Amino acid sequence: MKADITPQEYEAFKSFLQDACGILLGDNKQYLVKSRLRRILEENTLNSLGELLDRLRRPGRGSLREVVIDAMTTNETLWFRDSHPFRILQEKLLPEFAESKGSQPLRIWSAACSTGQEPYSIAMIVEEFRRLRPGKLRDVKITATDISKSVLEVARKGEYEMIAIGRGLSPDRQKQFFTPSLNGGWQIKPQIKTMVEFKELNLLERYMLGKFDIVMCRNVLIYFSADLKKDILTRIHATLNPGGYLVLGASESLNGLPHLYEMVQCHPGIIYRKK
């Protein structure tokens, strides 16, 4: 990017991004836009953000649009991020559903799953629970979604470099659930990988995923406006089975919708039950 981003270009790009995927860029994030889009501009022989926006407005630019959204929505993630949700899953939710579900499948949705660390972490917790409670929760299906095709490709492979493995994964779980791969990375084992199905999904668009008992939608709603956040939470509510649970990020809250969800204190941690 040869030219600095003008205020007009920045405002126009903020509008494009919000319309395309709901993300609301804050003020003074020009450095973030420049760093994430620099390679795209170079590859398309564009000199400014304004030229990129002009290109995006032309017909038949769907693939470029996808690449731009992908660059702006890809974030690093961790194994067992924030720990409390996984403790709640292990100590409260799985025991509760093990008794109420019987032989029925337990369905879990990991929204905005990035490169797969969250859904695979959920699958590890499920596998550990099964080992402690033989015969319980034999049928668990985890659906993991993200808007980014590139992160989903990584997630589906289930193969990670050592630097990614080290972000939140204990040596014991690495030993239990991964095997060394030929290129020096680590491959997640089949009993964990087959529990998870990855799908492309924009949270602003229609959900055709079925019904769930648990939805984890963590550390993504902070990027949306209040109205879009309320819309997403309302549509997530429609995907939950009666008595199902919503788990949000540590810095996120419902801020309303008391007619849809009731707060459940887990000491520490808060989750929300469908009314």
mmCIF file of N, CA, C and O in Angstrom, residues 42-120:
data_model
loop_
_atom_site.group_PDB
_atom_site.id
_atom_site.type_symbol
_atom_site.label_atom_id
_atom_site.label_comp_id
_atom_site.label_asym_id
_atom_site.label_seq_id
_atom_site.Cartn_x
_atom_site.Cartn_y
_atom_site.Cartn_z
ATOM 1 N N GLU A 42 -0.848 -5.618 -3.049
ATOM 2 C CA GLU A 42 0.329 -5.915 -3.871
ATOM 3 C C GLU A 42 0.000 -6.953 -4.945
ATOM 4 O O GLU A 42 0.391 -6.807 -6.107
ATOM 5 N N GLU A 43 -0.704 -7.994 -4.562
ATOM 6 C CA GLU A 43 -1.026 -9.065 -5.511
ATOM 7 C C GLU A 43 -1.969 -8.594 -6.616
ATOM 8 O O GLU A 43 -1.973 -9.149 -7.721
ATOM 9 N N ASN A 44 -2.780 -7.578 -6.335
ATOM 10 C CA ASN A 44 -3.730 -7.063 -7.321
ATOM 11 C C ASN A 44 -3.280 -5.746 -7.949
ATOM 12 O O ASN A 44 -4.063 -5.090 -8.641
ATOM 13 N N THR A 45 -2.022 -5.375 -7.725
ATOM 14 C CA THR A 45 -1.419 -4.159 -8.287
ATOM 15 C C THR A 45 -2.278 -2.933 -7.991
ATOM 16 O O THR A 45 -2.621 -2.137 -8.873
ATOM 17 N N LEU A 46 -2.622 -2.782 -6.711
ATOM 18 C CA LEU A 46 -3.411 -1.647 -6.259
ATOM 19 C C LEU A 46 -2.555 -0.802 -5.321
ATOM 20 O O LEU A 46 -1.777 -1.330 -4.533
ATOM 21 N N ASN A 47 -2.709 0.506 -5.414
ATOM 22 C CA ASN A 47 -1.849 1.413 -4.660
ATOM 23 C C ASN A 47 -2.493 2.007 -3.413
ATOM 24 O O ASN A 47 -1.807 2.634 -2.610
ATOM 25 N N SER A 48 -3.804 1.858 -3.272
ATOM 26 C CA SER A 48 -4.470 2.498 -2.134
ATOM 27 C C SER A 48 -5.721 1.708 -1.757
ATOM 28 O O SER A 48 -6.228 0.876 -2.530
ATOM 29 N N LEU A 49 -6.219 1.990 -0.568
ATOM 30 C CA LEU A 49 -7.465 1.374 -0.118
ATOM 31 C C LEU A 49 -8.629 1.815 -1.005
ATOM 32 O O LEU A 49 -9.550 1.040 -1.275
ATOM 33 N N GLY A 50 -8.568 3.049 -1.485
ATOM 34 C CA GLY A 50 -9.609 3.538 -2.389
ATOM 35 C C GLY A 50 -9.675 2.733 -3.671
ATOM 36 O O GLY A 50 -10.761 2.412 -4.157
ATOM 37 N N GLU A 51 -8.525 2.397 -4.233
ATOM 38 C CA GLU A 51 -8.499 1.576 -5.447
ATOM 39 C C GLU A 51 -9.075 0.185 -5.178
ATOM 40 O O GLU A 51 -9.771 -0.385 -6.021
ATOM 41 N N LEU A 52 -8.784 -0.362 -4.002
ATOM 42 C CA LEU A 52 -9.350 -1.664 -3.640
ATOM 43 C C LEU A 52 -10.870 -1.582 -3.546
ATOM 44 O O LEU A 52 -11.580 -2.462 -4.057
ATOM 45 N N LEU A 53 -11.375 -0.548 -2.922
ATOM 46 C CA LEU A 53 -12.827 -0.387 -2.802
ATOM 47 C C LEU A 53 -13.477 -0.239 -4.170
ATOM 48 O O LEU A 53 -14.551 -0.811 -4.429
ATOM 49 N N ASP A 54 -12.828 0.504 -5.084
ATOM 50 C CA ASP A 54 -13.358 0.633 -6.450
ATOM 51 C C ASP A 54 -13.421 -0.730 -7.133
ATOM 52 O O ASP A 54 -14.395 -1.059 -7.815
ATOM 53 N N ARG A 55 -12.380 -1.548 -6.941
ATOM 54 C CA ARG A 55 -12.342 -2.881 -7.535
ATOM 55 C C ARG A 55 -13.450 -3.769 -6.946
ATOM 56 O O ARG A 55 -14.097 -4.528 -7.663
ATOM 57 N N LEU A 56 -13.673 -3.645 -5.658
ATOM 58 C CA LEU A 56 -14.693 -4.462 -4.995
ATOM 59 C C LEU A 56 -16.103 -4.112 -5.460
ATOM 60 O O LEU A 56 -17.003 -4.960 -5.408
ATOM 61 N N ARG A 57 -16.296 -2.891 -5.902
ATOM 62 C CA ARG A 57 -17.634 -2.470 -6.341
ATOM 63 C C ARG A 57 -17.981 -2.955 -7.747
ATOM 64 O O ARG A 57 -19.134 -2.914 -8.158
ATOM 65 N N ARG A 58 -16.981 -3.430 -8.488
ATOM 66 C CA ARG A 58 -17.239 -3.903 -9.844
ATOM 67 C C ARG A 58 -17.936 -5.261 -9.816
ATOM 68 O O ARG A 58 -17.733 -6.052 -8.897
ATOM 69 N N PRO A 59 -18.751 -5.558 -10.812
ATOM 70 C CA PRO A 59 -19.413 -6.863 -10.870
ATOM 71 C C PRO A 59 -18.394 -8.001 -10.984
ATOM 72 O O PRO A 59 -17.310 -7.827 -11.536
ATOM 73 N N GLY A 60 -18.763 -9.151 -10.452
ATOM 74 C CA GLY A 60 -17.929 -10.341 -10.588
ATOM 75 C C GLY A 60 -16.685 -10.338 -9.730
ATOM 76 O O GLY A 60 -15.686 -10.979 -10.064
ATOM 77 N N ARG A 61 -16.707 -9.604 -8.615
ATOM 78 C CA ARG A 61 -15.535 -9.535 -7.743
ATOM 79 C C ARG A 61 -15.759 -10.314 -6.439
ATOM 80 O O ARG A 61 -15.202 -9.972 -5.396
ATOM 81 N N GLY A 62 -16.556 -11.365 -6.513
ATOM 82 C CA GLY A 62 -16.864 -12.150 -5.318
ATOM 83 C C GLY A 62 -15.647 -12.783 -4.682
ATOM 84 O O GLY A 62 -15.516 -12.824 -3.461
ATOM 85 N N SER A 63 -14.712 -13.270 -5.510
ATOM 86 C CA SER A 63 -13.533 -13.933 -4.949
ATOM 87 C C SER A 63 -12.641 -12.932 -4.219
ATOM 88 O O SER A 63 -12.084 -13.237 -3.160
ATOM 89 N N LEU A 64 -12.485 -11.715 -4.765
ATOM 90 C CA LEU A 64 -11.690 -10.685 -4.097
ATOM 91 C C LEU A 64 -12.362 -10.284 -2.785
ATOM 92 O O LEU A 64 -11.688 -10.092 -1.766
ATOM 93 N N ARG A 65 -13.673 -10.182 -2.818
ATOM 94 C CA ARG A 65 -14.434 -9.851 -1.608
ATOM 95 C C ARG A 65 -14.175 -10.892 -0.514
ATOM 96 O O ARG A 65 -13.949 -10.545 0.642
ATOM 97 N N GLU A 66 -14.183 -12.157 -0.890
ATOM 98 C CA GLU A 66 -13.925 -13.228 0.073
ATOM 99 C C GLU A 66 -12.527 -13.119 0.672
ATOM 100 O O GLU A 66 -12.334 -13.323 1.874
ATOM 101 N N VAL A 67 -11.551 -12.811 -0.173
ATOM 102 C CA VAL A 67 -10.166 -12.702 0.295
ATOM 103 C C VAL A 67 -10.028 -11.547 1.289
ATOM 104 O O VAL A 67 -9.337 -11.665 2.307
ATOM 105 N N VAL A 68 -10.684 -10.429 1.010
ATOM 106 C CA VAL A 68 -10.610 -9.267 1.898
ATOM 107 C C VAL A 68 -11.270 -9.581 3.243
ATOM 108 O O VAL A 68 -10.708 -9.291 4.310
ATOM 109 N N ILE A 69 -12.454 -10.178 3.206
ATOM 110 C CA ILE A 69 -13.138 -10.544 4.449
ATOM 111 C C ILE A 69 -12.300 -11.532 5.246
ATOM 112 O O ILE A 69 -12.172 -11.431 6.464
ATOM 113 N N ASP A 70 -11.708 -12.479 4.527
ATOM 114 C CA ASP A 70 -10.867 -13.487 5.158
ATOM 115 C C ASP A 70 -9.694 -12.826 5.897
ATOM 116 O O ASP A 70 -9.385 -13.169 7.045
ATOM 117 N N ALA A 71 -9.061 -11.866 5.253
ATOM 118 C CA ALA A 71 -7.909 -11.187 5.859
ATOM 119 C C ALA A 71 -8.309 -10.396 7.102
ATOM 120 O O ALA A 71 -7.548 -10.320 8.070
ATOM 121 N N MET A 72 -9.501 -9.822 7.091
ATOM 122 C CA MET A 72 -9.934 -8.971 8.193
ATOM 123 C C MET A 72 -10.570 -9.746 9.342
ATOM 124 O O MET A 72 -10.747 -9.201 10.429
ATOM 125 N N THR A 73 -10.924 -11.000 9.128
ATOM 126 C CA THR A 73 -11.618 -11.761 10.174
ATOM 127 C C THR A 73 -10.773 -12.867 10.774
ATOM 128 O O THR A 73 -11.186 -13.497 11.751
ATOM 129 N N THR A 74 -9.611 -13.150 10.224
ATOM 130 C CA THR A 74 -8.762 -14.232 10.737
ATOM 131 C C THR A 74 -8.042 -13.766 11.998
ATOM 132 O O THR A 74 -7.339 -12.759 11.982
ATOM 133 N N ASN A 75 -8.227 -14.533 13.091
ATOM 134 C CA ASN A 75 -7.587 -14.191 14.355
ATOM 135 C C ASN A 75 -6.897 -15.417 14.940
ATOM 136 O O ASN A 75 -7.341 -16.541 14.747
ATOM 137 N N GLU A 76 -5.826 -15.189 15.675
ATOM 138 C CA GLU A 76 -5.175 -16.285 16.378
ATOM 139 C C GLU A 76 -6.060 -16.752 17.526
ATOM 140 O O GLU A 76 -6.814 -15.980 18.104
ATOM 141 N N THR A 77 -5.950 -18.030 17.861
ATOM 142 C CA THR A 77 -6.751 -18.563 18.951
ATOM 143 C C THR A 77 -5.906 -19.526 19.765
ATOM 144 O O THR A 77 -4.747 -19.787 19.439
ATOM 145 N N LEU A 78 -6.477 -20.022 20.844
ATOM 146 C CA LEU A 78 -5.749 -20.851 21.795
ATOM 147 C C LEU A 78 -6.514 -22.137 22.074
ATOM 148 O O LEU A 78 -7.725 -22.203 21.895
ATOM 149 N N TRP A 79 -5.813 -23.138 22.555
ATOM 150 C CA TRP A 79 -6.461 -24.333 23.090
ATOM 151 C C TRP A 79 -7.015 -23.998 24.475
ATOM 152 O O TRP A 79 -6.372 -23.308 25.267
ATOM 153 N N PHE A 80 -8.234 -24.446 24.765
ATOM 154 C CA PHE A 80 -8.855 -24.275 26.083
ATOM 155 C C PHE A 80 -8.813 -22.810 26.535
ATOM 156 O O PHE A 80 -8.521 -22.502 27.687
ATOM 157 N N ARG A 81 -9.138 -21.926 25.606
ATOM 158 C CA ARG A 81 -9.047 -20.488 25.871
ATOM 159 C C ARG A 81 -9.986 -20.070 26.997
ATOM 160 O O ARG A 81 -11.172 -20.389 26.990
ATOM 161 N N ASP A 82 -9.462 -19.352 27.956
ATOM 162 C CA ASP A 82 -10.180 -18.796 29.111
ATOM 163 C C ASP A 82 -10.551 -19.841 30.160
ATOM 164 O O ASP A 82 -11.095 -19.484 31.197
ATOM 165 N N SER A 83 -10.338 -21.073 29.933
ATOM 166 C CA SER A 83 -10.464 -22.216 30.862
ATOM 167 C C SER A 83 -11.841 -22.406 31.507
ATOM 168 O O SER A 83 -12.339 -23.529 31.576
ATOM 169 N N HIS A 84 -12.478 -21.327 32.014
ATOM 170 C CA HIS A 84 -13.754 -21.494 32.712
ATOM 171 C C HIS A 84 -14.819 -22.212 31.869
ATOM 172 O O HIS A 84 -15.490 -23.119 32.385
ATOM 173 N N PRO A 85 -15.024 -21.843 30.608
ATOM 174 C CA PRO A 85 -16.062 -22.540 29.833
ATOM 175 C C PRO A 85 -15.820 -24.044 29.738
ATOM 176 O O PRO A 85 -16.778 -24.828 29.732
ATOM 177 N N PHE A 86 -14.578 -24.455 29.669
ATOM 178 C CA PHE A 86 -14.276 -25.881 29.546
ATOM 179 C C PHE A 86 -14.444 -26.602 30.884
ATOM 180 O O PHE A 86 -14.852 -27.764 30.921
ATOM 181 N N ARG A 87 -14.161 -25.903 31.983
ATOM 182 C CA ARG A 87 -14.443 -26.472 33.298
ATOM 183 C C ARG A 87 -15.946 -26.626 33.492
ATOM 184 O O ARG A 87 -16.418 -27.662 33.992
ATOM 185 N N ILE A 88 -16.718 -25.617 33.073
ATOM 186 C CA ILE A 88 -18.179 -25.685 33.177
ATOM 187 C C ILE A 88 -18.722 -26.823 32.309
ATOM 188 O O ILE A 88 -19.620 -27.565 32.723
ATOM 189 N N LEU A 89 -18.168 -26.956 31.118
ATOM 190 C CA LEU A 89 -18.575 -28.048 30.237
ATOM 191 C C LEU A 89 -18.316 -29.389 30.905
ATOM 192 O O LEU A 89 -19.180 -30.278 30.906
ATOM 193 N N GLN A 90 -17.146 -29.541 31.487
ATOM 194 C CA GLN A 90 -16.729 -30.815 32.080
ATOM 195 C C GLN A 90 -17.491 -31.133 33.363
ATOM 196 O O GLN A 90 -17.919 -32.284 33.574
ATOM 197 N N GLU A 91 -17.685 -30.116 34.224
ATOM 198 C CA GLU A 91 -18.232 -30.368 35.556
ATOM 199 C C GLU A 91 -19.743 -30.208 35.648
ATOM 200 O O GLU A 91 -20.367 -30.819 36.527
ATOM 201 N N LYS A 92 -20.335 -29.405 34.748
ATOM 202 C CA LYS A 92 -21.782 -29.173 34.836
ATOM 203 C C LYS A 92 -22.555 -29.684 33.629
ATOM 204 O O LYS A 92 -23.486 -30.483 33.765
ATOM 205 N N LEU A 93 -22.175 -29.220 32.442
ATOM 206 C CA LEU A 93 -23.011 -29.477 31.275
ATOM 207 C C LEU A 93 -22.977 -30.940 30.829
ATOM 208 O O LEU A 93 -24.028 -31.537 30.577
ATOM 209 N N LEU A 94 -21.792 -31.511 30.693
ATOM 210 C CA LEU A 94 -21.729 -32.899 30.244
ATOM 211 C C LEU A 94 -22.390 -33.860 31.242
ATOM 212 O O LEU A 94 -23.157 -34.736 30.822
ATOM 213 N N PRO A 95 -22.149 -33.740 32.564
ATOM 214 C CA PRO A 95 -22.878 -34.605 33.495
ATOM 215 C C PRO A 95 -24.395 -34.441 33.407
ATOM 216 O O PRO A 95 -25.135 -35.428 33.471
ATOM 217 N N GLU A 96 -24.848 -33.195 33.238
ATOM 218 C CA GLU A 96 -26.285 -32.940 33.142
ATOM 219 C C GLU A 96 -26.887 -33.602 31.909
ATOM 220 O O GLU A 96 -27.913 -34.291 31.987
ATOM 221 N N PHE A 97 -26.231 -33.449 30.771
ATOM 222 C CA PHE A 97 -26.763 -34.036 29.544
ATOM 223 C C PHE A 97 -26.557 -35.552 29.496
ATOM 224 O O PHE A 97 -27.327 -36.264 28.855
ATOM 225 N N ALA A 98 -25.538 -36.051 30.179
ATOM 226 C CA ALA A 98 -25.334 -37.499 30.241
ATOM 227 C C ALA A 98 -26.528 -38.175 30.900
ATOM 228 O O ALA A 98 -26.915 -39.296 30.527
ATOM 229 N N GLU A 99 -27.138 -37.493 31.868
ATOM 230 C CA GLU A 99 -28.307 -38.058 32.543
ATOM 231 C C GLU A 99 -29.590 -37.822 31.763
ATOM 232 O O GLU A 99 -30.455 -38.694 31.696
ATOM 233 N N SER A 100 -29.730 -36.639 31.156
ATOM 234 C CA SER A 100 -31.003 -36.303 30.499
ATOM 235 C C SER A 100 -31.112 -36.842 29.086
ATOM 236 O O SER A 100 -32.222 -37.097 28.601
ATOM 237 N N LYS A 101 -29.991 -37.041 28.413
ATOM 238 C CA LYS A 101 -30.019 -37.431 27.008
ATOM 239 C C LYS A 101 -30.205 -38.933 26.804
ATOM 240 O O LYS A 101 -30.757 -39.366 25.797
ATOM 241 N N GLY A 102 -29.698 -39.725 27.721
ATOM 242 C CA GLY A 102 -29.740 -41.163 27.509
ATOM 243 C C GLY A 102 -28.920 -41.549 26.294
ATOM 244 O O GLY A 102 -27.748 -41.216 26.186
ATOM 245 N N SER A 103 -29.555 -42.213 25.340
ATOM 246 C CA SER A 103 -28.855 -42.617 24.115
ATOM 247 C C SER A 103 -28.993 -41.599 22.987
ATOM 248 O O SER A 103 -28.477 -41.810 21.888
ATOM 249 N N GLN A 104 -29.701 -40.491 23.238
ATOM 250 C CA GLN A 104 -29.866 -39.462 22.208
ATOM 251 C C GLN A 104 -28.554 -38.711 21.988
ATOM 252 O O GLN A 104 -27.764 -38.547 22.913
ATOM 253 N N PRO A 105 -28.316 -38.223 20.763
ATOM 254 C CA PRO A 105 -27.069 -37.492 20.502
ATOM 255 C C PRO A 105 -27.032 -36.144 21.217
ATOM 256 O O PRO A 105 -28.061 -35.478 21.362
ATOM 257 N N LEU A 106 -25.853 -35.769 21.656
ATOM 258 C CA LEU A 106 -25.607 -34.433 22.189
ATOM 259 C C LEU A 106 -25.008 -33.609 21.069
ATOM 260 O O LEU A 106 -24.009 -33.999 20.462
ATOM 261 N N ARG A 107 -25.608 -32.445 20.784
ATOM 262 C CA ARG A 107 -25.134 -31.610 19.686
ATOM 263 C C ARG A 107 -24.603 -30.289 20.226
ATOM 264 O O ARG A 107 -25.258 -29.600 21.012
ATOM 265 N N ILE A 108 -23.399 -29.940 19.788
ATOM 266 C CA ILE A 108 -22.707 -28.732 20.243
ATOM 267 C C ILE A 108 -22.278 -27.919 19.020
ATOM 268 O O ILE A 108 -21.789 -28.477 18.047
ATOM 269 N N TRP A 109 -22.479 -26.603 19.099
ATOM 270 C CA TRP A 109 -22.061 -25.705 18.013
ATOM 271 C C TRP A 109 -20.961 -24.785 18.522
ATOM 272 O O TRP A 109 -21.133 -24.084 19.514
ATOM 273 N N SER A 110 -19.827 -24.804 17.845
ATOM 274 C CA SER A 110 -18.735 -23.867 18.092
ATOM 275 C C SER A 110 -18.768 -22.822 16.982
ATOM 276 O O SER A 110 -18.365 -23.088 15.851
ATOM 277 N N ALA A 111 -19.266 -21.625 17.306
ATOM 278 C CA ALA A 111 -19.401 -20.556 16.312
ATOM 279 C C ALA A 111 -18.118 -19.736 16.257
ATOM 280 O O ALA A 111 -17.489 -19.477 17.284
ATOM 281 N N ALA A 112 -17.731 -19.312 15.055
ATOM 282 C CA ALA A 112 -16.486 -18.558 14.851
ATOM 283 C C ALA A 112 -15.305 -19.366 15.388
ATOM 284 O O ALA A 112 -14.553 -18.926 16.249
ATOM 285 N N CYS A 113 -15.134 -20.567 14.840
ATOM 286 C CA CYS A 113 -14.191 -21.553 15.400
ATOM 287 C C CYS A 113 -12.745 -21.314 14.998
ATOM 288 O O CYS A 113 -11.850 -22.003 15.479
ATOM 289 N N SER A 114 -12.495 -20.398 14.076
ATOM 290 C CA SER A 114 -11.141 -20.109 13.605
ATOM 291 C C SER A 114 -10.461 -21.387 13.122
ATOM 292 O O SER A 114 -11.060 -22.181 12.416
ATOM 293 N N THR A 115 -9.221 -21.633 13.541
ATOM 294 C CA THR A 115 -8.454 -22.768 13.016
ATOM 295 C C THR A 115 -8.718 -24.078 13.763
ATOM 296 O O THR A 115 -7.957 -25.037 13.616
ATOM 297 N N GLY A 116 -9.777 -24.122 14.558
ATOM 298 C CA GLY A 116 -10.243 -25.390 15.104
ATOM 299 C C GLY A 116 -9.894 -25.675 16.547
ATOM 300 O O GLY A 116 -10.322 -26.691 17.104
ATOM 301 N N GLN A 117 -9.159 -24.781 17.203
ATOM 302 C CA GLN A 117 -8.734 -25.079 18.572
ATOM 303 C C GLN A 117 -9.913 -25.231 19.525
ATOM 304 O O GLN A 117 -9.905 -26.117 20.386
ATOM 305 N N GLU A 118 -10.946 -24.381 19.383
ATOM 306 C CA GLU A 118 -12.075 -24.503 20.309
ATOM 307 C C GLU A 118 -12.848 -25.813 20.120
ATOM 308 O O GLU A 118 -13.050 -26.549 21.095
ATOM 309 N N PRO A 119 -13.323 -26.143 18.914
ATOM 310 C CA PRO A 119 -14.076 -27.401 18.794
ATOM 311 C C PRO A 119 -13.262 -28.641 19.134
ATOM 312 O O PRO A 119 -13.790 -29.589 19.727
ATOM 313 N N TYR A 120 -11.979 -28.648 18.781
ATOM 314 C CA TYR A 120 -11.164 -29.796 19.156
ATOM 315 C C TYR A 120 -10.950 -29.849 20.672
ATOM 316 O O TYR A 120 -10.879 -30.932 21.267
#
